[in-house]
Short mmCIF file of C-alpha atoms in Angstrom, two decimals:
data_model
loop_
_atom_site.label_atom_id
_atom_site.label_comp_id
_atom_site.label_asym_id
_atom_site.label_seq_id
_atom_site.Cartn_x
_atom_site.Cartn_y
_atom_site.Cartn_z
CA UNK A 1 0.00 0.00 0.00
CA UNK A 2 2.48 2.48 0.69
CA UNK A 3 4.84 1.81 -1.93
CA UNK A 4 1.63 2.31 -4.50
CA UNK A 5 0.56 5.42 -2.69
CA UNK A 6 3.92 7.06 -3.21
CA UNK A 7 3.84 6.71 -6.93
CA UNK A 8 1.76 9.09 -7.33
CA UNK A 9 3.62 11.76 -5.77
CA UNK A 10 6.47 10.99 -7.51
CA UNK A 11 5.20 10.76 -10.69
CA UNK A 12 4.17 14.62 -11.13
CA UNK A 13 8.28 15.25 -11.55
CA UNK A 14 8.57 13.34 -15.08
CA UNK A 15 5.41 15.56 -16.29
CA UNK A 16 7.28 18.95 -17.06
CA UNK A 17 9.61 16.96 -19.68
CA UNK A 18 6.66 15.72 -21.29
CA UNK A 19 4.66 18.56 -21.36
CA UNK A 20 7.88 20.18 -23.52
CA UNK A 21 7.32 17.42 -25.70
CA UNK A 22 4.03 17.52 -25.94
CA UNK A 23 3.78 20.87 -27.21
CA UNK A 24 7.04 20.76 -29.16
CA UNK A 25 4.67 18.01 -31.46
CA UNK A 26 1.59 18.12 -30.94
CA UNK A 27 -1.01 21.15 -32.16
CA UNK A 28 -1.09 23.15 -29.58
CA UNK A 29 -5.16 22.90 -29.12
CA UNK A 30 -4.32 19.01 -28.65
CA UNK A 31 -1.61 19.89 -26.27
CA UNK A 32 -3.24 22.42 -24.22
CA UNK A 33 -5.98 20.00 -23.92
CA UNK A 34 -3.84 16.76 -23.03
CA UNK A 35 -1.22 18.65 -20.73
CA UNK A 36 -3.84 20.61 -18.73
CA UNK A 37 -6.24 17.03 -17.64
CA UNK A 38 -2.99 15.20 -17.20
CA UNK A 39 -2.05 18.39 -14.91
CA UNK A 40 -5.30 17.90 -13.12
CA UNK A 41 -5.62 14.34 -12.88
CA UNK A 42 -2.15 14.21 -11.08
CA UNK A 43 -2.17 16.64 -9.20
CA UNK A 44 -5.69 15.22 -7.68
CA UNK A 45 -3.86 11.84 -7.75
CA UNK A 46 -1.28 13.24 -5.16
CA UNK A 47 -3.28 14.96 -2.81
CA UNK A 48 -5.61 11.76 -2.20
CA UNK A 49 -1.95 9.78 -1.74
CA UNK A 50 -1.35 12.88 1.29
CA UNK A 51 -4.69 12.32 2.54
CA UNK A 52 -4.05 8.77 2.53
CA UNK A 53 -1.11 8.97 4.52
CA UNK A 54 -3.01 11.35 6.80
CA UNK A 55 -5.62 9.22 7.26
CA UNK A 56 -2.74 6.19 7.97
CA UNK A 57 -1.28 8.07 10.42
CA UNK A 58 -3.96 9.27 12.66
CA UNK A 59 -5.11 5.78 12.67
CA UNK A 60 -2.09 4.63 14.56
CA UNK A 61 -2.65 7.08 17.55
CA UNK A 62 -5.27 5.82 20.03
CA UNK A 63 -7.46 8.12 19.73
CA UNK A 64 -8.30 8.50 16.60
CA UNK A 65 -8.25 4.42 16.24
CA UNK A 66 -10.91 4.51 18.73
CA UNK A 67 -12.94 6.92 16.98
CA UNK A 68 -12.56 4.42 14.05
CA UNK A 69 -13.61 1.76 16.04
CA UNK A 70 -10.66 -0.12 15.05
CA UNK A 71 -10.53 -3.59 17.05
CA UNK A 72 -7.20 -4.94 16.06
CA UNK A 73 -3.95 -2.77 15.17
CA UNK A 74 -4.01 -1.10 11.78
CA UNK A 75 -1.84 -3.74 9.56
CA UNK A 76 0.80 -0.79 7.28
CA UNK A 77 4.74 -0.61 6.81
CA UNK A 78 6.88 -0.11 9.52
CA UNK A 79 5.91 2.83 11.42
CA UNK A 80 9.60 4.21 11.02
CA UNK A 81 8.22 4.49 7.39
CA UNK A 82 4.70 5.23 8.31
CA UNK A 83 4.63 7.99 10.50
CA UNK A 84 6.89 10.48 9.41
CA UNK A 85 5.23 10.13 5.98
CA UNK A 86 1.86 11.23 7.56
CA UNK A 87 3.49 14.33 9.88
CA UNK A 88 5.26 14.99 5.95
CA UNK A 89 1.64 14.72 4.67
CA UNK A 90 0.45 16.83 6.99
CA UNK A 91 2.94 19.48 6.27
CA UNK A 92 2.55 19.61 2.40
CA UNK A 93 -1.23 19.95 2.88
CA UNK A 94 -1.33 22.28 4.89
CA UNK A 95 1.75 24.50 2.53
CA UNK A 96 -0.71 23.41 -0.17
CA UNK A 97 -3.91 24.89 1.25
CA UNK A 98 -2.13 28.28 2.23
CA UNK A 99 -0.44 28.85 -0.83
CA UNK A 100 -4.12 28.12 -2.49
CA UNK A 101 -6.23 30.31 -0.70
CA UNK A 102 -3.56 32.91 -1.12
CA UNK A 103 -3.34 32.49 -4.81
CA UNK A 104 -7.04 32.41 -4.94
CA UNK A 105 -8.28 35.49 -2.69
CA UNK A 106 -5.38 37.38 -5.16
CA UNK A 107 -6.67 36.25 -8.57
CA UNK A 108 -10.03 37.07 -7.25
CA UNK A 109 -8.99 40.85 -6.33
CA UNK A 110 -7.28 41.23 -9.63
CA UNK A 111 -10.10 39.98 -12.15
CA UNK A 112 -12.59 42.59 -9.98
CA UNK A 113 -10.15 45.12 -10.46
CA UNK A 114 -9.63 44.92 -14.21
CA UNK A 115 -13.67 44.10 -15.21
CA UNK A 116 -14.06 47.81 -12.90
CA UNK A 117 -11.37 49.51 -15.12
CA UNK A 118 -12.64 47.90 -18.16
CA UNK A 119 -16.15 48.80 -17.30
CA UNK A 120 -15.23 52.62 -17.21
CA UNK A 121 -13.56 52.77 -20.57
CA UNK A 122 -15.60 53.02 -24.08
CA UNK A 123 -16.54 49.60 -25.70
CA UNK A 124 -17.62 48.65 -29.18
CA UNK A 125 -18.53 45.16 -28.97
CA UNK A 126 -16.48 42.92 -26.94
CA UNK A 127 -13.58 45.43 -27.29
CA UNK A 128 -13.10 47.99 -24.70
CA UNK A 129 -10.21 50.46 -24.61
CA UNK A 130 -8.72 51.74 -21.31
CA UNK A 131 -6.91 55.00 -21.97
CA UNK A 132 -3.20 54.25 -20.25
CA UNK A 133 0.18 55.38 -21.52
CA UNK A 134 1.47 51.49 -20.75
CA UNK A 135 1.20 49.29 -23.84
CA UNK A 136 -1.00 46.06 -23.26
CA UNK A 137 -3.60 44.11 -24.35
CA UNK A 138 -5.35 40.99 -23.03
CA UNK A 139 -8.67 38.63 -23.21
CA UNK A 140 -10.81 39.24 -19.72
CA UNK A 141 -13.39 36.60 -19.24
CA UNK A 142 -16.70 37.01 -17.54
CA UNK A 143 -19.98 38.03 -18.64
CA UNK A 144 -19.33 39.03 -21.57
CA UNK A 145 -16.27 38.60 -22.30
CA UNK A 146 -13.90 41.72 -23.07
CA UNK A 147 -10.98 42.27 -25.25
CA UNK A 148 -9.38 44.82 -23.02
CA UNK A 149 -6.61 47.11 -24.89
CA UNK A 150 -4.98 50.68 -23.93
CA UNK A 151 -4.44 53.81 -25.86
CA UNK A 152 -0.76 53.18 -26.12
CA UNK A 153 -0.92 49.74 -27.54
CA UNK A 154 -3.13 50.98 -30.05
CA UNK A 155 -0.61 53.37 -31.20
CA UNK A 156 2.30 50.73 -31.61
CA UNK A 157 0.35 49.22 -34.27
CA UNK A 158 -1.23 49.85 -37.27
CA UNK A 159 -4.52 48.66 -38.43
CA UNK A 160 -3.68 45.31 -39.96
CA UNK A 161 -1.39 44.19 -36.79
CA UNK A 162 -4.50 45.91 -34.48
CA UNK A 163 -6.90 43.47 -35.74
CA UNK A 164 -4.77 40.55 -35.66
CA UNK A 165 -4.52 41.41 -32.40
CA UNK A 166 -8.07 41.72 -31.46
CA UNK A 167 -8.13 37.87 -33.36
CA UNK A 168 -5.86 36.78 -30.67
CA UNK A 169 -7.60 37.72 -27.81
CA UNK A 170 -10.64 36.77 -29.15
CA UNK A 171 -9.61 33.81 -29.61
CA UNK A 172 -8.45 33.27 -26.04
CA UNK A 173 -11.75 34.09 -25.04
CA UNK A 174 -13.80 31.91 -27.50
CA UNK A 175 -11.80 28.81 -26.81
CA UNK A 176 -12.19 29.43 -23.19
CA UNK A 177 -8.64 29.35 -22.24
CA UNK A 178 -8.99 31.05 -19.20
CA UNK A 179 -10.25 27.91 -17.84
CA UNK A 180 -6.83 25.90 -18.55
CA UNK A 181 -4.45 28.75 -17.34
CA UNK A 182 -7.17 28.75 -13.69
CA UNK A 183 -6.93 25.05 -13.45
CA UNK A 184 -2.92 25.10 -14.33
CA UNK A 185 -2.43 27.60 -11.21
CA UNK A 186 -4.71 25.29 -8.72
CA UNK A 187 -2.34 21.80 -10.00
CA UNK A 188 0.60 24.13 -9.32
CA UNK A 189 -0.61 24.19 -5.79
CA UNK A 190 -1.32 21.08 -5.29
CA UNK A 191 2.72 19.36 -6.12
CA UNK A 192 5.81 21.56 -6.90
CA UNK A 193 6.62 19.53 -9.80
CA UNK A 194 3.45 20.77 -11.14
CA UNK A 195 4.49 24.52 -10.78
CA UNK A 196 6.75 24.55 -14.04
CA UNK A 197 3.87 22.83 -16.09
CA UNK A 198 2.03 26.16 -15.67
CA UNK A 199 4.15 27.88 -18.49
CA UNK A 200 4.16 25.13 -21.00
CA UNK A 201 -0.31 25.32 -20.38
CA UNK A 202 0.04 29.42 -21.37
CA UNK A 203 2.26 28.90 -24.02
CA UNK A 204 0.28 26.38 -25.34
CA UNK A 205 -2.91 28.24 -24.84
CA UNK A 206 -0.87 31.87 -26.28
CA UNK A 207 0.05 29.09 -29.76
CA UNK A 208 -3.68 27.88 -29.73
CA UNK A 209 -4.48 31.48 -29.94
CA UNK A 210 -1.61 32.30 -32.23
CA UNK A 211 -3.06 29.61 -34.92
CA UNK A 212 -6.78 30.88 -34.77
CA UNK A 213 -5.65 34.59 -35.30
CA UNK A 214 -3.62 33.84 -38.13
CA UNK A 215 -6.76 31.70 -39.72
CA UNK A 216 -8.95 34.43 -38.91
CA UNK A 217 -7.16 37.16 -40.82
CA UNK A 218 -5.61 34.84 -43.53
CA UNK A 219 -1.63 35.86 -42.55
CA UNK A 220 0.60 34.10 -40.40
CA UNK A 221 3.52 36.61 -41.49
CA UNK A 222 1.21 39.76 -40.44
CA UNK A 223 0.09 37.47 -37.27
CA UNK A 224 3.54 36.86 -36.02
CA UNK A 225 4.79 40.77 -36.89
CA UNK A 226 1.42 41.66 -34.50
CA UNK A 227 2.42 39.64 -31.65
CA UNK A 228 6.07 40.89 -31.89
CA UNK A 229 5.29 44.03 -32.16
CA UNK A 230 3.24 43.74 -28.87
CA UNK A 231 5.03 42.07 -27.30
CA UNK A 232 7.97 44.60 -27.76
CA UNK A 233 5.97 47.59 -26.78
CA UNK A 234 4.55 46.17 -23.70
CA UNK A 235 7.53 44.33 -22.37
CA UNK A 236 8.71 46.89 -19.95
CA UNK A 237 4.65 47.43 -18.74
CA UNK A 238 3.86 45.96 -15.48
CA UNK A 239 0.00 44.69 -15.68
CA UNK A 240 -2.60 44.29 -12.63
CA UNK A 241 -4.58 41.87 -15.02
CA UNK A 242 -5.27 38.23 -13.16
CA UNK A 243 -2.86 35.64 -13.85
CA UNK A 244 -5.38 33.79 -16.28
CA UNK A 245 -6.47 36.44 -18.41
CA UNK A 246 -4.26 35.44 -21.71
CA UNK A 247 -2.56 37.87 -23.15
CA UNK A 248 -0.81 38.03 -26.55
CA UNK A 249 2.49 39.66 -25.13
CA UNK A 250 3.40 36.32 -22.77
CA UNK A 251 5.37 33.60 -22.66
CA UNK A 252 8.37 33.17 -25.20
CA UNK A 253 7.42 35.47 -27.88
CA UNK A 254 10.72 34.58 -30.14
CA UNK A 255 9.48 30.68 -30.35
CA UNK A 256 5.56 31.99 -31.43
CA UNK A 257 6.84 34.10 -34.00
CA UNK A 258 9.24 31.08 -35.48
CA UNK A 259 6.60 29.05 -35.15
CA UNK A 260 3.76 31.36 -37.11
CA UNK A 261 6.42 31.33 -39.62
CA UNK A 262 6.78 27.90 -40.51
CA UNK A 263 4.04 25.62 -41.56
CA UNK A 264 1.58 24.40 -39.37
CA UNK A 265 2.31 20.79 -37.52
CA UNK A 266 0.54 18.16 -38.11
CA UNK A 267 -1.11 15.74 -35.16
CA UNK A 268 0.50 12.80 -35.88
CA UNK A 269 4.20 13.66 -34.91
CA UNK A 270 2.64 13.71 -31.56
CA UNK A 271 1.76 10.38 -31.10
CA UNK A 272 4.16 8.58 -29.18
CA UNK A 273 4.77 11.39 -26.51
CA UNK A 274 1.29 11.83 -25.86
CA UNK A 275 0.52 8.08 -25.16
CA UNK A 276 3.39 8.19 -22.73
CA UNK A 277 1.74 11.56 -21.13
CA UNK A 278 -1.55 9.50 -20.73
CA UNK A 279 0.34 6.20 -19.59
CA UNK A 280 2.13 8.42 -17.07
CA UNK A 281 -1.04 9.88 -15.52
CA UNK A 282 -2.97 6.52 -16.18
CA UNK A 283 -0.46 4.77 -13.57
CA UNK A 284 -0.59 7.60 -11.31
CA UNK A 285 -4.56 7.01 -11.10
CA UNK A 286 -4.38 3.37 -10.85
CA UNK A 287 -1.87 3.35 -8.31
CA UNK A 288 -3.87 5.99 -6.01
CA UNK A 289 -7.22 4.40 -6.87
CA UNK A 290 -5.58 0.78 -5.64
CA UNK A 291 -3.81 2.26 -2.68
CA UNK A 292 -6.90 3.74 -1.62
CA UNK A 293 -8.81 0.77 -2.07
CA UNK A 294 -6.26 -1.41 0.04
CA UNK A 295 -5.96 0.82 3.10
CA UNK A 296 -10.21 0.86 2.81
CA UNK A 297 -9.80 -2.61 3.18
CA UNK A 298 -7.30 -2.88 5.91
CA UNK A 299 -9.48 -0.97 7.93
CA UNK A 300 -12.37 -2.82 7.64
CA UNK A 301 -10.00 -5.53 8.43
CA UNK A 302 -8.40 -3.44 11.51
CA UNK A 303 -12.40 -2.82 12.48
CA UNK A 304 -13.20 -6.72 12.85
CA UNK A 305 -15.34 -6.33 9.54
CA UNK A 306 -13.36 -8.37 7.32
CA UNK A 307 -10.54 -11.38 7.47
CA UNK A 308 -7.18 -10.31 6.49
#
């Protein structure tokens, strides 16, 4: 039981690699999609192995077995083993429920503050333009859902580049990719390994985007020149948007640009990587699922219900 209960929180560290890999061949709508459930089957996969382990080691103090109506000793590893796996459980829970509510009561704050200062600007649609002097441009979700952009970006490009722009962040908003980037930040809270997986699920999400804007307005050349040029006149503009509005001026704008400019990737190069992705997080569930289901039964068995 323990040895299957500490797969899957060890597990979680091989996912970053293939993440890379994922993206690096498959389209980036496939990848966004198969990185971001992998992220949050795994990273639901380790917290029920800590809650396990919890669970194991309250059982062993008195107390608590006599709350469980346990009748014989709970039958686990050694409690040299045991034991200070539960007090480490207990530890990266509780890290993991700070750092959570933290990140959460934050993202909150942000997204009311930019839907206020995007509700006092003029708005033509689902565009709305803040006057600012800082450059920037990004896809706020809610109801509706706004394609927020200030004065100054609007001056560092002209009116091709502006509406591949607005294809971007429409895009972002249309393929709801808000959603990913929100449940990438609660997996990153949930394992550390999981915290580097959050910038491979925006730059997938920022490609996904990339691809639909250059389909919308027929040019990846004037798609890629867009992004650059946003991205170069908002890269010294510090934004108060929340972390999972997209924007087109994130990630590694270099790689999007040489990536617009060659020719689309096909789905199939992907193959292999991605069935190790979904191997990887298919072990992780059967190995929590069947850990779970053991130390179930060794409590029953611990309660007099059941025969070893």
């Amino acid at each position: 039981m323990t040895a299957l209960l500490l797969l899957p929180l060890l597990l979680p560290f091989a996912l970053p690699a293939l993440a890379r890999r994922t993206l690096a061949r498959l389209t980036p709508v496939a990848a966004l999609w198969a990185v971001t459930v992998c992220t949050v089957v795994l990273a639901g996969c380790s917290l029920a192995a800590l809650g396990a382990f919890v669970l194991i080691g309250l059982l062993k103090l008195p107390l608590f077995a006599a709350f469980g109506e346990l009748v014989h000793p709970l039958h686990t590893a050694s409690d040299l083993v045991v034991l200070p796996a539960a007090a480490t459980s207990v530890g990266a829970l509780a890290v993991c429920c700070w750092t959570l509510v933290r990140s959460v009561l934050h993202q909150t704050r942000a997204f009311r503050a930019a839907r206020t200062v995007a509700g006092r600007g003029p708005a033509a649609g689902d565009l709305c333009v803040v006057d600012s002097p800082r450059p920037d441009a990004y896809a706020l979700p809610g109801r509706p859902h706004r394609i927020v952009v200030t004065t100054a970006m609007l001056r560092s490009l002209d009116a091709p580049e502006r509406e591949a722009l607005f294809a971007h962040e429409r895009a972002h908003n249309e393929g709801g990719h808000h959603y990913f980037l929100a449940a990438a930040e609660l997996a990153a809270h949930c394992h550390p390994a999981l915290r580097p997986v959050r910038d491979t699920i925006r730059l997938a999400a920022e490609r996904a985007a990339d691809e639909a804007a250059a389909t919308s307005v027929g040019d990846r050349r004037l798609t890629a020149r867009a992004i650059a040029r946003a991205a170069l006149a908002g890269r010294s503009a510090a934004s108060e948007r929340p972390g999972f509005a997209a924007a087109a001026t994130t990630g590694p704008v270099p790689m999007r640009v040489q990536a617009l400019l060659a020719a689309p990737r096909s789905r199939r190069t992907g193959r292999p990587v991605a069935a190790l992705l979904i191997t990887c997080t298919a072990v992780s569930c059967v190995a929590s699922v069947t850990g779970m289901a053991d130390f179930h039964h060794r409590v029953e068995v611990a309660q007099g219900d059941e025969r070893p």
